[in-house]
PDB file of C-alpha atoms in Angstrom:
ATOM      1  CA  UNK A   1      30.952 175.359  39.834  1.00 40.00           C
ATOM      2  CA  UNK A   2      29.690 176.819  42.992  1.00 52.00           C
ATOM      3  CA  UNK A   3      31.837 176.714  46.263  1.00 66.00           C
ATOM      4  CA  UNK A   4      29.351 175.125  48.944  1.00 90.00           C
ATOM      5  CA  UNK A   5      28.132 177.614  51.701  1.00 97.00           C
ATOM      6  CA  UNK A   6      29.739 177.563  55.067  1.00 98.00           C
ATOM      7  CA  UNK A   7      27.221 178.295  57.435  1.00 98.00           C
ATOM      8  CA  UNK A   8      27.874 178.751  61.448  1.00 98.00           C
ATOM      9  CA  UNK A   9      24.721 178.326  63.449  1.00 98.00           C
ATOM     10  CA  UNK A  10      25.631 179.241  67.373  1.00 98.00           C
ATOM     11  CA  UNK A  11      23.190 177.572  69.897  1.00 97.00           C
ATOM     12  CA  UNK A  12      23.444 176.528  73.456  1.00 96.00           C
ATOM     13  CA  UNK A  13      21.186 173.877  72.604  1.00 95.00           C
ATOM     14  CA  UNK A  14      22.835 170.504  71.161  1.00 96.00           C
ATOM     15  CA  UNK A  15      19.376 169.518  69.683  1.00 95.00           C
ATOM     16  CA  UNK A  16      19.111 172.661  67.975  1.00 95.00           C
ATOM     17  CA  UNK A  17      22.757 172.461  66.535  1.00 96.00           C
ATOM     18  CA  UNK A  18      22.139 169.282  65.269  1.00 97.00           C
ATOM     19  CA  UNK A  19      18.991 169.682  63.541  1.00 96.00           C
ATOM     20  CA  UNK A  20      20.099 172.741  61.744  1.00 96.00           C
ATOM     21  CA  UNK A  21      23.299 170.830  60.900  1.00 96.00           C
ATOM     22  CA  UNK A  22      21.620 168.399  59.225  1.00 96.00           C
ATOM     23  CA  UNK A  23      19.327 170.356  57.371  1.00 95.00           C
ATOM     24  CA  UNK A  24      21.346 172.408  55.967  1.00 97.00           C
ATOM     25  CA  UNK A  25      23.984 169.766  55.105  1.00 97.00           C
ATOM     26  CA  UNK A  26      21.449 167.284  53.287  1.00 95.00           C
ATOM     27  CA  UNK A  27      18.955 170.022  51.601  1.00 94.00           C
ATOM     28  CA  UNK A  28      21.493 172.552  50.287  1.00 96.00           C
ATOM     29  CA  UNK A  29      24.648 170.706  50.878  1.00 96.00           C
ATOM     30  CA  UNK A  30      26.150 173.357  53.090  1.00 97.00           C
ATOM     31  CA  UNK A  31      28.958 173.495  55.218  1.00 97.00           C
ATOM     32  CA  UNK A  32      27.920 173.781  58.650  1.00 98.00           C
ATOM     33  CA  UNK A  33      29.940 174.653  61.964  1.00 98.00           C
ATOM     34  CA  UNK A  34      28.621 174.655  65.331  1.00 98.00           C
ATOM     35  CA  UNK A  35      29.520 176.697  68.175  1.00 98.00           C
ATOM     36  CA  UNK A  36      27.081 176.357  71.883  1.00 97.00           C
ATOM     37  CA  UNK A  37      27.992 180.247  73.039  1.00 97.00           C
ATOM     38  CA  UNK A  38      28.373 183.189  72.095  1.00 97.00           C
ATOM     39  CA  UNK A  39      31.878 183.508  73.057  1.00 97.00           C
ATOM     40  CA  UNK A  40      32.751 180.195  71.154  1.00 98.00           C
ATOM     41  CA  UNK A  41      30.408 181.564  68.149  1.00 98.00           C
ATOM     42  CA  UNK A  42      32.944 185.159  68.287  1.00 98.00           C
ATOM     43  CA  UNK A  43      35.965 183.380  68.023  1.00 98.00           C
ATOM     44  CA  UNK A  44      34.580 180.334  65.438  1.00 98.00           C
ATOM     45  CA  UNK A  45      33.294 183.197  62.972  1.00 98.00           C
ATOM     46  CA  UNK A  46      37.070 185.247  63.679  1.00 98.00           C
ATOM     47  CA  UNK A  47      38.596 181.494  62.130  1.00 98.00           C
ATOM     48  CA  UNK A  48      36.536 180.375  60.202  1.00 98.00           C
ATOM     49  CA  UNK A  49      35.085 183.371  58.163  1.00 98.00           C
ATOM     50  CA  UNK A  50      31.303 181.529  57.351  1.00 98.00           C
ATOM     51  CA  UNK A  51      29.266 183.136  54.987  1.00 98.00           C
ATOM     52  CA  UNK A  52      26.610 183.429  57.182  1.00 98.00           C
ATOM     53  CA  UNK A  53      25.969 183.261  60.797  1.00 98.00           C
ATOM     54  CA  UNK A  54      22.704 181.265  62.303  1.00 98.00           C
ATOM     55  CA  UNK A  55      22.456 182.601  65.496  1.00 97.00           C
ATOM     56  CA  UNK A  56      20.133 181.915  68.654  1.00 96.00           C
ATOM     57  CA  UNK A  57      18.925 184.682  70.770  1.00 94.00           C
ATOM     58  CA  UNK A  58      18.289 183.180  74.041  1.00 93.00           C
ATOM     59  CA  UNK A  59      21.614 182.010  75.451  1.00 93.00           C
ATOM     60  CA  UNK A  60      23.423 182.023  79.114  1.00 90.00           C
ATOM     61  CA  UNK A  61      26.328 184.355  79.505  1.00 89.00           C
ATOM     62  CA  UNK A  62      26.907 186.463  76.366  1.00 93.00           C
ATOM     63  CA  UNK A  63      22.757 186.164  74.792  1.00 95.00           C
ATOM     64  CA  UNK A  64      22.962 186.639  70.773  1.00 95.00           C
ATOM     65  CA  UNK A  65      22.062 190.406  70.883  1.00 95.00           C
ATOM     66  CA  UNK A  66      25.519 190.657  72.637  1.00 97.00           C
ATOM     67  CA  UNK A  67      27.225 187.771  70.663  1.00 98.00           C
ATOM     68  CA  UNK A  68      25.503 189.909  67.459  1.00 97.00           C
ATOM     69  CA  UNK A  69      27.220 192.986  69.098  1.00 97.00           C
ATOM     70  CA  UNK A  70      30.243 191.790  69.104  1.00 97.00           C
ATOM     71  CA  UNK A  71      30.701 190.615  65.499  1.00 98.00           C
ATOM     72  CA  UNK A  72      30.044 193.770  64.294  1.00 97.00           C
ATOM     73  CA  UNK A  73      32.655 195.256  66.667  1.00 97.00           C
ATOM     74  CA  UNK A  74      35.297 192.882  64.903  1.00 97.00           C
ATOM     75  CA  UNK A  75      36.652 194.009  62.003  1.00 97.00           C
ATOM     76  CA  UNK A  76      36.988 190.011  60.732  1.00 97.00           C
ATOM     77  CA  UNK A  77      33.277 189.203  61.606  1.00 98.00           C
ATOM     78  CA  UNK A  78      31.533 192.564  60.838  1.00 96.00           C
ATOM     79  CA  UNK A  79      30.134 192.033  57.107  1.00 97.00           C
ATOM     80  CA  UNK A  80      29.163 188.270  58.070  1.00 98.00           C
ATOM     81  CA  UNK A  81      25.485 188.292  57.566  1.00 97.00           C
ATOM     82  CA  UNK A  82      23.382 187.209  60.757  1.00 98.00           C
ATOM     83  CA  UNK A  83      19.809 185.404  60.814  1.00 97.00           C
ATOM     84  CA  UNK A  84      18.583 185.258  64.393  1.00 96.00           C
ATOM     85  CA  UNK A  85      17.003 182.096  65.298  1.00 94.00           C
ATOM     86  CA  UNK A  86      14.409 183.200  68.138  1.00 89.00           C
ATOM     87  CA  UNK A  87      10.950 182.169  69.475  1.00 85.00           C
ATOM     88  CA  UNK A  88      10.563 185.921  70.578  1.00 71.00           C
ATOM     89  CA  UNK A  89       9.226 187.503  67.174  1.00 73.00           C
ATOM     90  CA  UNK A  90       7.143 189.640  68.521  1.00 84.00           C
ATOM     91  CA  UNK A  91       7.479 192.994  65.901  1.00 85.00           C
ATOM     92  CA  UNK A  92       9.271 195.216  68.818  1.00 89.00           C
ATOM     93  CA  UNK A  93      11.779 192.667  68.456  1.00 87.00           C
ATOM     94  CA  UNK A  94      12.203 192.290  64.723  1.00 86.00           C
ATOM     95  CA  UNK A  95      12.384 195.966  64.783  1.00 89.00           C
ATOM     96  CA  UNK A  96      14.855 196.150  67.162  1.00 91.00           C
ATOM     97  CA  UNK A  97      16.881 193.416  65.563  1.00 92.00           C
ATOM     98  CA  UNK A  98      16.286 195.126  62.133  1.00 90.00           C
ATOM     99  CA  UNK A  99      17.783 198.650  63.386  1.00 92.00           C
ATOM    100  CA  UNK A 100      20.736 196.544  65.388  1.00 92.00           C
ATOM    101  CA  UNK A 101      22.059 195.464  61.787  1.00 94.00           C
ATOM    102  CA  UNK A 102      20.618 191.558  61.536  1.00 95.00           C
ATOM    103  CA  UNK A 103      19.730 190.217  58.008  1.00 94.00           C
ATOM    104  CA  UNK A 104      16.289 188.694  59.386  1.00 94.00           C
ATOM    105  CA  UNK A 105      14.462 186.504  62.009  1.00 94.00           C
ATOM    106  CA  UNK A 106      13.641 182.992  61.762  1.00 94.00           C
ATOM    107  CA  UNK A 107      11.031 181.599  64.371  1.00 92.00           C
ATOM    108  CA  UNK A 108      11.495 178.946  66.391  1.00 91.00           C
ATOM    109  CA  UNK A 109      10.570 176.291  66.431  1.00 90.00           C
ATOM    110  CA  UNK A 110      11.654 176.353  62.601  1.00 93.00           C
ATOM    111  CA  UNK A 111      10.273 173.925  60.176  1.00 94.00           C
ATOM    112  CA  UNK A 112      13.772 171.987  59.105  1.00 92.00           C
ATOM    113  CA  UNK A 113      12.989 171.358  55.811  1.00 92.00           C
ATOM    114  CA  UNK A 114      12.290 175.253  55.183  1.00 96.00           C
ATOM    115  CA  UNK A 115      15.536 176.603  56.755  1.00 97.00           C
ATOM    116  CA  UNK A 116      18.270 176.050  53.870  1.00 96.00           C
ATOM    117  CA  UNK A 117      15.213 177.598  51.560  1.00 96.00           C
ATOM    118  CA  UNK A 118      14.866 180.747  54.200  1.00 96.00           C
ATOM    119  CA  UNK A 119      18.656 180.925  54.777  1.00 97.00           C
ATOM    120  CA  UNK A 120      19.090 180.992  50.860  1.00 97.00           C
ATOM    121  CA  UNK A 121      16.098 183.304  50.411  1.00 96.00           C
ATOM    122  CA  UNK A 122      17.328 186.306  52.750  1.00 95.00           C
ATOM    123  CA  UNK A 123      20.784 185.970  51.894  1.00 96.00           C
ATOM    124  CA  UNK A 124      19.889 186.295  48.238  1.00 95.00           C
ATOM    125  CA  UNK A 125      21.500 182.954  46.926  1.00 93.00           C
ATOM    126  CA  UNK A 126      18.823 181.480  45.140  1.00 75.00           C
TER     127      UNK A 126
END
């Protein structure tokens, strides 16, 4: 038997949180943990240790390039694989994103049905 996924997604946006939430609880039956900043998302991925990180670029304070930043300056958080959740996908972007170190892009606004199947798809646990 397969442990279930533990997914973080880190969002300033509540609606966001909770729609990913719930997708990714009903269609794959994943764990999912919320954090609304980067510096909540830092120290959530430090304790809890998710197998993957969901993780918005466009955020007050510290934006997800920085929050991205810093879990790969923390030894605990650095081999956590990160999908960026962004509505900038222009391909300057991905390529920037893809040379930082992040697993992929998913577009927003993402279809909620699809994202457990993307999630699963990049991550290789189909």
């Amino acid at each position: 038997m397969t442990t279930s996924k533990h997914i973080l997604v880190i969002d300033n946006e509540p609606y966001i949180q909770e729609i990913a939430q719930i997708c990714l609880r009903t269609v794959a039956g994943w764990q999912v943990s919320t954090a609304s900043s980067g510096k909540e998302g830092v120290t959530k991925a430090t304790v809890e240790q998710p197998d993957a990180i969901l993780l918005d670029v466009m955020m007050p304070d510290l934006d997800g390039v920085a929050t991205f930043q810093a879990l790969q300056g923390n030894p605990t958080t650095q081999s956590i694989p990160v999908i960026l959740l962004t509505a900038k996908v222009q391909a300057s972007d991905r390529q920037r994103y893809t040379e930082l170190g992040v697993k992929a892009t998913i577009a927003k606004p993402f279809d909620p049905l699809q994202l457990a199947a993307q999630v699963a798809a990049v991550l290789g646990w189909n």
